[in-house]
Tab-separated table of C-alpha atoms and ligand atoms in Angstrom:
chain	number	residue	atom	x	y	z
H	190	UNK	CA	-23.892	3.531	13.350
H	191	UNK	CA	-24.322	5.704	16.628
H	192	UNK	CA	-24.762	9.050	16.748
H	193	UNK	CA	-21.324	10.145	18.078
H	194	UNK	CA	-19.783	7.583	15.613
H	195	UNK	CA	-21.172	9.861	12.790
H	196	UNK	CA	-20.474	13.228	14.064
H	197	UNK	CA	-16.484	11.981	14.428
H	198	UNK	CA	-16.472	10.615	10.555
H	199	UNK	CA	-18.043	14.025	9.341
H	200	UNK	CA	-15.376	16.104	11.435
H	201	UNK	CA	-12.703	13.764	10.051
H	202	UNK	CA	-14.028	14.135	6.584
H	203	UNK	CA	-13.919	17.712	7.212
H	204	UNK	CA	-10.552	18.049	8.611
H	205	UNK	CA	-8.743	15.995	5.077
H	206	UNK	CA	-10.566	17.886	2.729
H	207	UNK	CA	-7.402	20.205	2.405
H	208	UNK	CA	-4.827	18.112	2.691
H	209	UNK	CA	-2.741	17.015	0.012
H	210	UNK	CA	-1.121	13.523	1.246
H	211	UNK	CA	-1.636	10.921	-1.215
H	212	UNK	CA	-2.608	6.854	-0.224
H	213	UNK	CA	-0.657	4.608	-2.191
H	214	UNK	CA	-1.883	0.881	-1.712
H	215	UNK	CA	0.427	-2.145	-2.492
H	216	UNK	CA	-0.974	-5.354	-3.502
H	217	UNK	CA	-1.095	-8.332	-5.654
H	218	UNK	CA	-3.085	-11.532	-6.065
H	219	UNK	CA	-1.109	-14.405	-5.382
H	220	UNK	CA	1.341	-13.995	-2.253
H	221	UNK	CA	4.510	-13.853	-2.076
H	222	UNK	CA	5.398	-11.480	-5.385
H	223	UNK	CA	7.631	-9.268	-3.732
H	224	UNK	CA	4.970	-6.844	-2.180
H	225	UNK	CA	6.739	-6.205	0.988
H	226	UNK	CA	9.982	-5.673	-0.067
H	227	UNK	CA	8.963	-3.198	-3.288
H	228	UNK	CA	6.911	-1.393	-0.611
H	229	UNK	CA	10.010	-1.090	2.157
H	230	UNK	CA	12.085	0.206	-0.953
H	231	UNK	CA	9.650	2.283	-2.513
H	232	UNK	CA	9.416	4.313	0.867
H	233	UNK	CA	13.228	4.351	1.259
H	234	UNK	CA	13.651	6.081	-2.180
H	235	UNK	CA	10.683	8.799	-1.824
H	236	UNK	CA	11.982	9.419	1.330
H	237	UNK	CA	15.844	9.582	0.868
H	238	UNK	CA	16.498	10.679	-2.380
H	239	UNK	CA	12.982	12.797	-3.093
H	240	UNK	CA	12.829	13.936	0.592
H	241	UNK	CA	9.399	12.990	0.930
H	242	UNK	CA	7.019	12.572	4.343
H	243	UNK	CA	6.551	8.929	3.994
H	244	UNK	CA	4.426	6.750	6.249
H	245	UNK	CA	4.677	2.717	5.524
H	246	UNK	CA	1.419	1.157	6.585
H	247	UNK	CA	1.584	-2.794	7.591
H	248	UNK	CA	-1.631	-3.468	6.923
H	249	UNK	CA	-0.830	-7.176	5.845
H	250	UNK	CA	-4.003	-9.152	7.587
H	251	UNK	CA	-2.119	-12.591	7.881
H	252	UNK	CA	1.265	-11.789	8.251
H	253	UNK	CA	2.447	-8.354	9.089
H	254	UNK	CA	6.094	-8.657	8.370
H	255	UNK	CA	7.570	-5.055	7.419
H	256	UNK	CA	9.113	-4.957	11.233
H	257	UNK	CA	10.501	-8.414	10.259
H	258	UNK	CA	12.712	-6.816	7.211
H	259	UNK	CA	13.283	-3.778	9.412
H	260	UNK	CA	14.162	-5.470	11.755
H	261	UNK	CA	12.229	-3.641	14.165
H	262	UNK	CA	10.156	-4.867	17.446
H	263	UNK	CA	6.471	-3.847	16.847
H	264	UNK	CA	5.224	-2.552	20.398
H	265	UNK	CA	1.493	-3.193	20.143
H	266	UNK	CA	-1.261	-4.943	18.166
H	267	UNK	CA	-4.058	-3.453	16.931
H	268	UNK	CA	-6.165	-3.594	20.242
H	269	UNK	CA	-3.147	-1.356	21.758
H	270	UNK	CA	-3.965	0.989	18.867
H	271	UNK	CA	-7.371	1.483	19.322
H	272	UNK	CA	-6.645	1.756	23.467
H	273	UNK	CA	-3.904	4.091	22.996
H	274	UNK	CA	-4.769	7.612	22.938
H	275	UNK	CA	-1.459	8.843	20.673
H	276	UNK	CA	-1.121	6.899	17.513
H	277	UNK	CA	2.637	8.854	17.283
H	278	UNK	CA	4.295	6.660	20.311
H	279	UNK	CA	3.141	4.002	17.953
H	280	UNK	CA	4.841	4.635	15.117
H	281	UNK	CA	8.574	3.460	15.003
H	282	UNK	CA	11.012	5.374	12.496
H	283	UNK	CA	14.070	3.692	10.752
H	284	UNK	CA	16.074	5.370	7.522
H	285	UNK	CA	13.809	8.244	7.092
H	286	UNK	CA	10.811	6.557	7.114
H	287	UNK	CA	8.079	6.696	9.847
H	288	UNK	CA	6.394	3.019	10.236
H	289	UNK	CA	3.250	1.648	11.858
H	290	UNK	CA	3.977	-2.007	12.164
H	291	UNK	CA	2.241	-4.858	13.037
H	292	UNK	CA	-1.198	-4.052	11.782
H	293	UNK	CA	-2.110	-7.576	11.440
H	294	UNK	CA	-4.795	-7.392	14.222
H	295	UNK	CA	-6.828	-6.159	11.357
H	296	UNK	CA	-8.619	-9.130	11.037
H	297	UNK	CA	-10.345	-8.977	14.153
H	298	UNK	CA	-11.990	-5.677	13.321
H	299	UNK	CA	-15.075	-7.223	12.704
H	300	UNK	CA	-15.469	-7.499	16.323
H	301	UNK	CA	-14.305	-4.055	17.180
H	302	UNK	CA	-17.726	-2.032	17.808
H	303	UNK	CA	-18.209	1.032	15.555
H	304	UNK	CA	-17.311	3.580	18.148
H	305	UNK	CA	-13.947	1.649	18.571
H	306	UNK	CA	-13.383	1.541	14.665
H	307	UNK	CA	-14.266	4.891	14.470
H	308	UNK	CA	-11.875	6.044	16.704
H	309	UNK	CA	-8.820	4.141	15.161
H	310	UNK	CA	-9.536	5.509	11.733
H	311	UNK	CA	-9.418	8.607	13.173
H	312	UNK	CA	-6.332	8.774	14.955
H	313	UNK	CA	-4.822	7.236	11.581
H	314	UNK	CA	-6.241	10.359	10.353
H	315	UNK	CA	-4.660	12.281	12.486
H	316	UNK	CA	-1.542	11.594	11.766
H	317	UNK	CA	-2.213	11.658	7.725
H	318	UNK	CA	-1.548	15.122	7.427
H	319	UNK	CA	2.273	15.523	8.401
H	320	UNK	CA	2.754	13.055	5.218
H	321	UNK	CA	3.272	13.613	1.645
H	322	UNK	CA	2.623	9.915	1.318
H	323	UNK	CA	1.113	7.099	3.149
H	324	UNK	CA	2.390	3.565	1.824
H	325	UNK	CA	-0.229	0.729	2.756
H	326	UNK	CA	1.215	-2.448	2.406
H	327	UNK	CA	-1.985	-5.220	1.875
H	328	UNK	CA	-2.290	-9.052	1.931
H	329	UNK	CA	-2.702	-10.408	-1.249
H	330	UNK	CA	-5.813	-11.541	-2.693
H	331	UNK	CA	-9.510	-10.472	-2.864
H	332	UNK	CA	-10.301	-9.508	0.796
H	333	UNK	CA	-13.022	-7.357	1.354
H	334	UNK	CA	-10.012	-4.976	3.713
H	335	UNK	CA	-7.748	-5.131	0.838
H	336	UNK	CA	-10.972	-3.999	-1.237
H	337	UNK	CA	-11.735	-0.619	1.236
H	338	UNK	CA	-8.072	0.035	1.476
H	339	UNK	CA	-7.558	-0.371	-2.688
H	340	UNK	CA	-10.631	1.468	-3.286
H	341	UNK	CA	-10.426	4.475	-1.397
H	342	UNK	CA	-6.607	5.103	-2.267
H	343	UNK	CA	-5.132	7.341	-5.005
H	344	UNK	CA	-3.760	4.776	-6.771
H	345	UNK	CA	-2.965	1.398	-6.421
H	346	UNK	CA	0.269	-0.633	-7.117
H	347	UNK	CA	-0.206	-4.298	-8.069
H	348	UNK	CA	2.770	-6.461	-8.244
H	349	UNK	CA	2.592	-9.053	-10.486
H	350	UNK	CA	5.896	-11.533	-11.317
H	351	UNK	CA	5.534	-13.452	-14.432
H	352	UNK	CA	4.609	-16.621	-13.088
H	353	UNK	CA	0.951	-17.486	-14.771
H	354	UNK	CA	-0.195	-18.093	-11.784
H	355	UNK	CA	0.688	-15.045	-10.332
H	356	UNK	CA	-0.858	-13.098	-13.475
H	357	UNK	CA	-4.260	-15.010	-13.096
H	358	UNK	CA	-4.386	-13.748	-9.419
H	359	UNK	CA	-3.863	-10.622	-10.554
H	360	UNK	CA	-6.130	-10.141	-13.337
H	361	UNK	CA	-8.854	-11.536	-10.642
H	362	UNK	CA	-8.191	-8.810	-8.224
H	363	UNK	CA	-8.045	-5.810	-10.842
H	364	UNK	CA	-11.735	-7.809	-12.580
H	365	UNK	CA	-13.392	-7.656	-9.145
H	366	UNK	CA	-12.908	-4.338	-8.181
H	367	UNK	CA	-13.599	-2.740	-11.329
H	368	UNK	CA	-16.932	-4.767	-11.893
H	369	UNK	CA	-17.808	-3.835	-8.089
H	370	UNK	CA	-16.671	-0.413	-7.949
H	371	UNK	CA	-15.656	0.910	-11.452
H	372	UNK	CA	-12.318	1.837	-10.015
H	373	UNK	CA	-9.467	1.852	-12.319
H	374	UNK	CA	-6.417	3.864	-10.752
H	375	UNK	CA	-4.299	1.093	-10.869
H	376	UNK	CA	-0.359	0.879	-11.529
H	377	UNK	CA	1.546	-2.583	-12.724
H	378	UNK	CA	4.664	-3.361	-11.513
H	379	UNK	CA	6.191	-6.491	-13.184
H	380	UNK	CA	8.356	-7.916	-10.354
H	381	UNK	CA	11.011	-11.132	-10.822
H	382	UNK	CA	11.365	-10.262	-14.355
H	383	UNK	CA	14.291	-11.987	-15.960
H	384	UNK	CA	14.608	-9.588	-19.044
H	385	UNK	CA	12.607	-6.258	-19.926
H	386	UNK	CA	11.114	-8.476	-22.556
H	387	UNK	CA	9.377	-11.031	-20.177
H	388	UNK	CA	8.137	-7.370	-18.615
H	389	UNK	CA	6.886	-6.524	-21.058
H	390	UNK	CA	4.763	-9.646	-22.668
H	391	UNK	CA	3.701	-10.054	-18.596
H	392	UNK	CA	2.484	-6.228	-18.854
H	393	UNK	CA	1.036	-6.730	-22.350
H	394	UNK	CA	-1.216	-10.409	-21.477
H	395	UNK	CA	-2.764	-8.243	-18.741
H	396	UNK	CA	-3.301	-4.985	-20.190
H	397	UNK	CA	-4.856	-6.664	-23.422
H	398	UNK	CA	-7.423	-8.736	-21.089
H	399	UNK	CA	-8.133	-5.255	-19.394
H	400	UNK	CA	-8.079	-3.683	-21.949
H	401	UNK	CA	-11.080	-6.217	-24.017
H	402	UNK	CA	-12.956	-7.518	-21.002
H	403	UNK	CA	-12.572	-4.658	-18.417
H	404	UNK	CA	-12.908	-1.838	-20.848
H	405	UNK	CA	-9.766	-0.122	-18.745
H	406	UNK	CA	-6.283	0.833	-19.879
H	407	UNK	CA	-3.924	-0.787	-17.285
H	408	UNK	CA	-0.833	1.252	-16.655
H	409	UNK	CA	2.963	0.198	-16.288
H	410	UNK	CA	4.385	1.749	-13.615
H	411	UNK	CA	7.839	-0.283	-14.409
H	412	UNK	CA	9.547	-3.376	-14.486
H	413	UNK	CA	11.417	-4.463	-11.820
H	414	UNK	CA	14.534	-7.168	-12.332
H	415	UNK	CA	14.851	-10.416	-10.244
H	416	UNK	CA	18.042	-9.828	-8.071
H	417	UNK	CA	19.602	-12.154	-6.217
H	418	UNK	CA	21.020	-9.898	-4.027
H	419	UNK	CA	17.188	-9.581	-2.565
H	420	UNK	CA	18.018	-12.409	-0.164
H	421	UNK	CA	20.840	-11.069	0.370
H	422	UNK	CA	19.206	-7.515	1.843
H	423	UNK	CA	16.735	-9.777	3.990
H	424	UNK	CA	18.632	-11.909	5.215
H	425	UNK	CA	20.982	-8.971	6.768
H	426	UNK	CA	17.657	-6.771	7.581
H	427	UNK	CA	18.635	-3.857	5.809
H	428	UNK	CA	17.375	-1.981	3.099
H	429	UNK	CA	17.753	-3.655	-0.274
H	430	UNK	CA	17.972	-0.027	-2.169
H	431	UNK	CA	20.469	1.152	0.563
H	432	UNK	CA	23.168	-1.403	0.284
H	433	UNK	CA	22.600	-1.990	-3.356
H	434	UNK	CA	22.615	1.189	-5.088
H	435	UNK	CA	23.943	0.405	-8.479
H	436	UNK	CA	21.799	-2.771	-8.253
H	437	UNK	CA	19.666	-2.772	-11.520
H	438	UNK	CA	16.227	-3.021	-9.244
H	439	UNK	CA	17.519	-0.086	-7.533
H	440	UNK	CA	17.553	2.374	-10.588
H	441	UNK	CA	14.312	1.021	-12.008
H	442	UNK	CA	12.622	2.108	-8.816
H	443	UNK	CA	13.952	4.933	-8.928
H	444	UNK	CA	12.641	5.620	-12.027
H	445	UNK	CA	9.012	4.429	-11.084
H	446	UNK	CA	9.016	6.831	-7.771
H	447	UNK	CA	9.844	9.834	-10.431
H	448	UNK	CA	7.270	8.559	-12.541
H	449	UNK	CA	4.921	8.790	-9.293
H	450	UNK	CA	5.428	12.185	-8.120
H	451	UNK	CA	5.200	13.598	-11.783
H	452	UNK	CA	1.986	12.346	-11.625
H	453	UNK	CA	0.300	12.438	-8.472
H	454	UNK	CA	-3.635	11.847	-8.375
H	455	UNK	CA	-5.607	14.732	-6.646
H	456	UNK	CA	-7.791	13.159	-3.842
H	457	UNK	CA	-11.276	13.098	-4.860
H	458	UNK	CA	-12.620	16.410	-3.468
H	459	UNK	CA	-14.751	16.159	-0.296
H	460	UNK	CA	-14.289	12.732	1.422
H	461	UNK	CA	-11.046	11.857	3.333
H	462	UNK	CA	-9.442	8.209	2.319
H	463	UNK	CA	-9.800	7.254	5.907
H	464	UNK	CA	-13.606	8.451	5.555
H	465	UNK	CA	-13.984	5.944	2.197
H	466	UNK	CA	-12.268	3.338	3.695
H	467	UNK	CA	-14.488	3.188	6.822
H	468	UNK	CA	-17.035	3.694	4.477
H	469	UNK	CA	-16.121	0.569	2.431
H	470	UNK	CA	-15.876	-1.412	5.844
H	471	UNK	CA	-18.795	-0.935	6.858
H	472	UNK	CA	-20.252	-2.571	4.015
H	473	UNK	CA	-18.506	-5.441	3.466
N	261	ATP	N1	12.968	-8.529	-7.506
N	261	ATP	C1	13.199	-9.597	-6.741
N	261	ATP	N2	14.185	-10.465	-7.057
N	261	ATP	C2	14.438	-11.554	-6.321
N	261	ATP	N3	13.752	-11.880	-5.223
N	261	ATP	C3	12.736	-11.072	-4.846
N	261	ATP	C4	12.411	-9.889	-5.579
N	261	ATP	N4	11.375	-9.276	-4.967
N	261	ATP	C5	11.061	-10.037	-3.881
N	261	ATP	N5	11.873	-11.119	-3.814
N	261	ATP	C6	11.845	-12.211	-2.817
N	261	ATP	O1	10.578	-12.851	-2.869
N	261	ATP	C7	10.154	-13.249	-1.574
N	261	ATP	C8	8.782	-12.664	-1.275
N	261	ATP	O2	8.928	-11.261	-1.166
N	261	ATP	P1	7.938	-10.380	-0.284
N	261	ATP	O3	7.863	-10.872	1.103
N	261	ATP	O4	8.317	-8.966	-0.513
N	261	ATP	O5	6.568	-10.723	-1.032
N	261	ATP	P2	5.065	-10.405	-0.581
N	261	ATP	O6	4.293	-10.268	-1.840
N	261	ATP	O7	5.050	-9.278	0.370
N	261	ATP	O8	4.683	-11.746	0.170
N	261	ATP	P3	3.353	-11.989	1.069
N	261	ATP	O9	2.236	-12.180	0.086
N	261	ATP	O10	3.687	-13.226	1.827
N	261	ATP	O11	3.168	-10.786	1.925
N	261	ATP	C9	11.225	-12.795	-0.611
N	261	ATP	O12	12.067	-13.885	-0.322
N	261	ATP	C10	12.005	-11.734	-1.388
N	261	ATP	O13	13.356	-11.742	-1.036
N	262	MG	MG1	4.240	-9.095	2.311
């Protein structure tokens, strides 16, 4: 790393000592669980009905798609980030909610020299400060971005449905980083669930494996109820929580975003989560 590279991550670091905003990461190991969509509602309902700063994150390396259910028209990939000099005219706000779509250039950052990927984590941090939380929505699987992003955050959501499958994935994900990186500030959400019971012995397989082969108490953040009104909400582009209040989803997440603030995670003292996940970049 250049010179100038490090004096901007040790200013940065500097800077987000004192802040308070908390990274949440979204994830899961097998695609298609209902990542997206739990992350789109989760920031409507911190924002709306717990007036929080929220900032929604596509960070989705294959397929960015959270402008697709917002039905909004991402301006620029990631090389327009890193060229433009005011990450704000980037972000696009619907409902409350300030968004930074299309973040699926992220795959190229390989190629992006350090100054460059020094300078884009910076603007990102920024930004970080004017939020109370910062929602990154991830692809699924073991990626070594999905990795920097999980493992610098303050905690980290994994959706999980109760497809075996699905669980497998999941278990994989949670076994990798832990082994690599003792990290263990993870948060299940059962998603799909057809009763609280097939929650529950979903939530239960997983935390018992943790539990004897991870040496780790996985945590329940809730469990949410297949809905067919889901398609429903996408298929209209609006927000699933906003048009279906009363739906049963809808109060359960409501209960896991109460759960969240009456429990939020200091950041680790010292180092900035755009600082670890740079970090974390690097050495992958
Ligand atoms: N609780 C639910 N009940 C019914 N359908 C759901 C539920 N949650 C999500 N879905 C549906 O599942 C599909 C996948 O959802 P979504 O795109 O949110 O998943 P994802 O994990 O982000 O997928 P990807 O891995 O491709 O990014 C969508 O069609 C969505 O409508
Ligand atoms: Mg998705």
């Amino acid at each position: 790393m250049n010179e100038q590279a490090k004096d901007l991550i040790k200013l940065m670091e500097k800077e987000l000592e004192s802040y308070n905003t908390k990274f949440l990461t979204i994830s899961s190991g097998k695609g298609g669980v209902g990542k997206t969509s739990f992350a789109v509602n989760f920031a409507y309902i911190l924002a709306n009905f717990f007036n929080k700063k929220v900032l929604l994150i596509d960070a989705d390396v294959g397929m960015a798609n959270i402008h697709v259910l917002l039905n909004l028209k991402p301006k620029k990939d990631i090389r327009k980030i890193i060229e433009e000099t005011d990450i704000s005219n980037l972000i696009e706000k619907k409902e409350n909610i300030d968004i930074l779509p299309g973040f699926s250039g992220i795959e190229e950052i390989r190629e992006i020299e350090d100054y460059a990927l020094t300078r884009l984590i910076q603007k990102l941090s920024d930004i970080s400060n004017r939020y109370d939380y910062i929602l990154i929505d991830t692809s699924a699987g073991i990626d070594n971005r999905v990795i920097s992003f999980i493992r610098a955050a303050s905690r980290s959501y994994i959706i999980v449905t109760p497809e075996p499958t699905s669980m497998t994935d999941a278990y994989a994900l949670i076994k990798s980083i832990r082994k690599l990186y003792g990290y263990s500030k993870f948060k299940l959400i059962v998603n799909m669930a057809e009763s609280k019971r097939e929650g529950m012995v979903t939530y239960n397989r997983l935390r018992e494996s943790a539990k004897r082969f991870l040496d780790m108490d996985l945590q329940l953040a809730g469990i949410l109820p297949k809905t067919k009104n889901m398609t429903f909400s996408i298929k209209k582009k609006e927000i699933f929580c906003k048009i279906f209040s009363k739906d049963r989803y809808t109060i359960e997440l409501k209960k896991i975003s109460s759960k969240e603030l009456g429990e939020s995670v200091p950041v680790e003292s010292g180092q900035s989560f755009w600082g670890r996940v740079l970090r974390f970049l690097r050495r992958g």
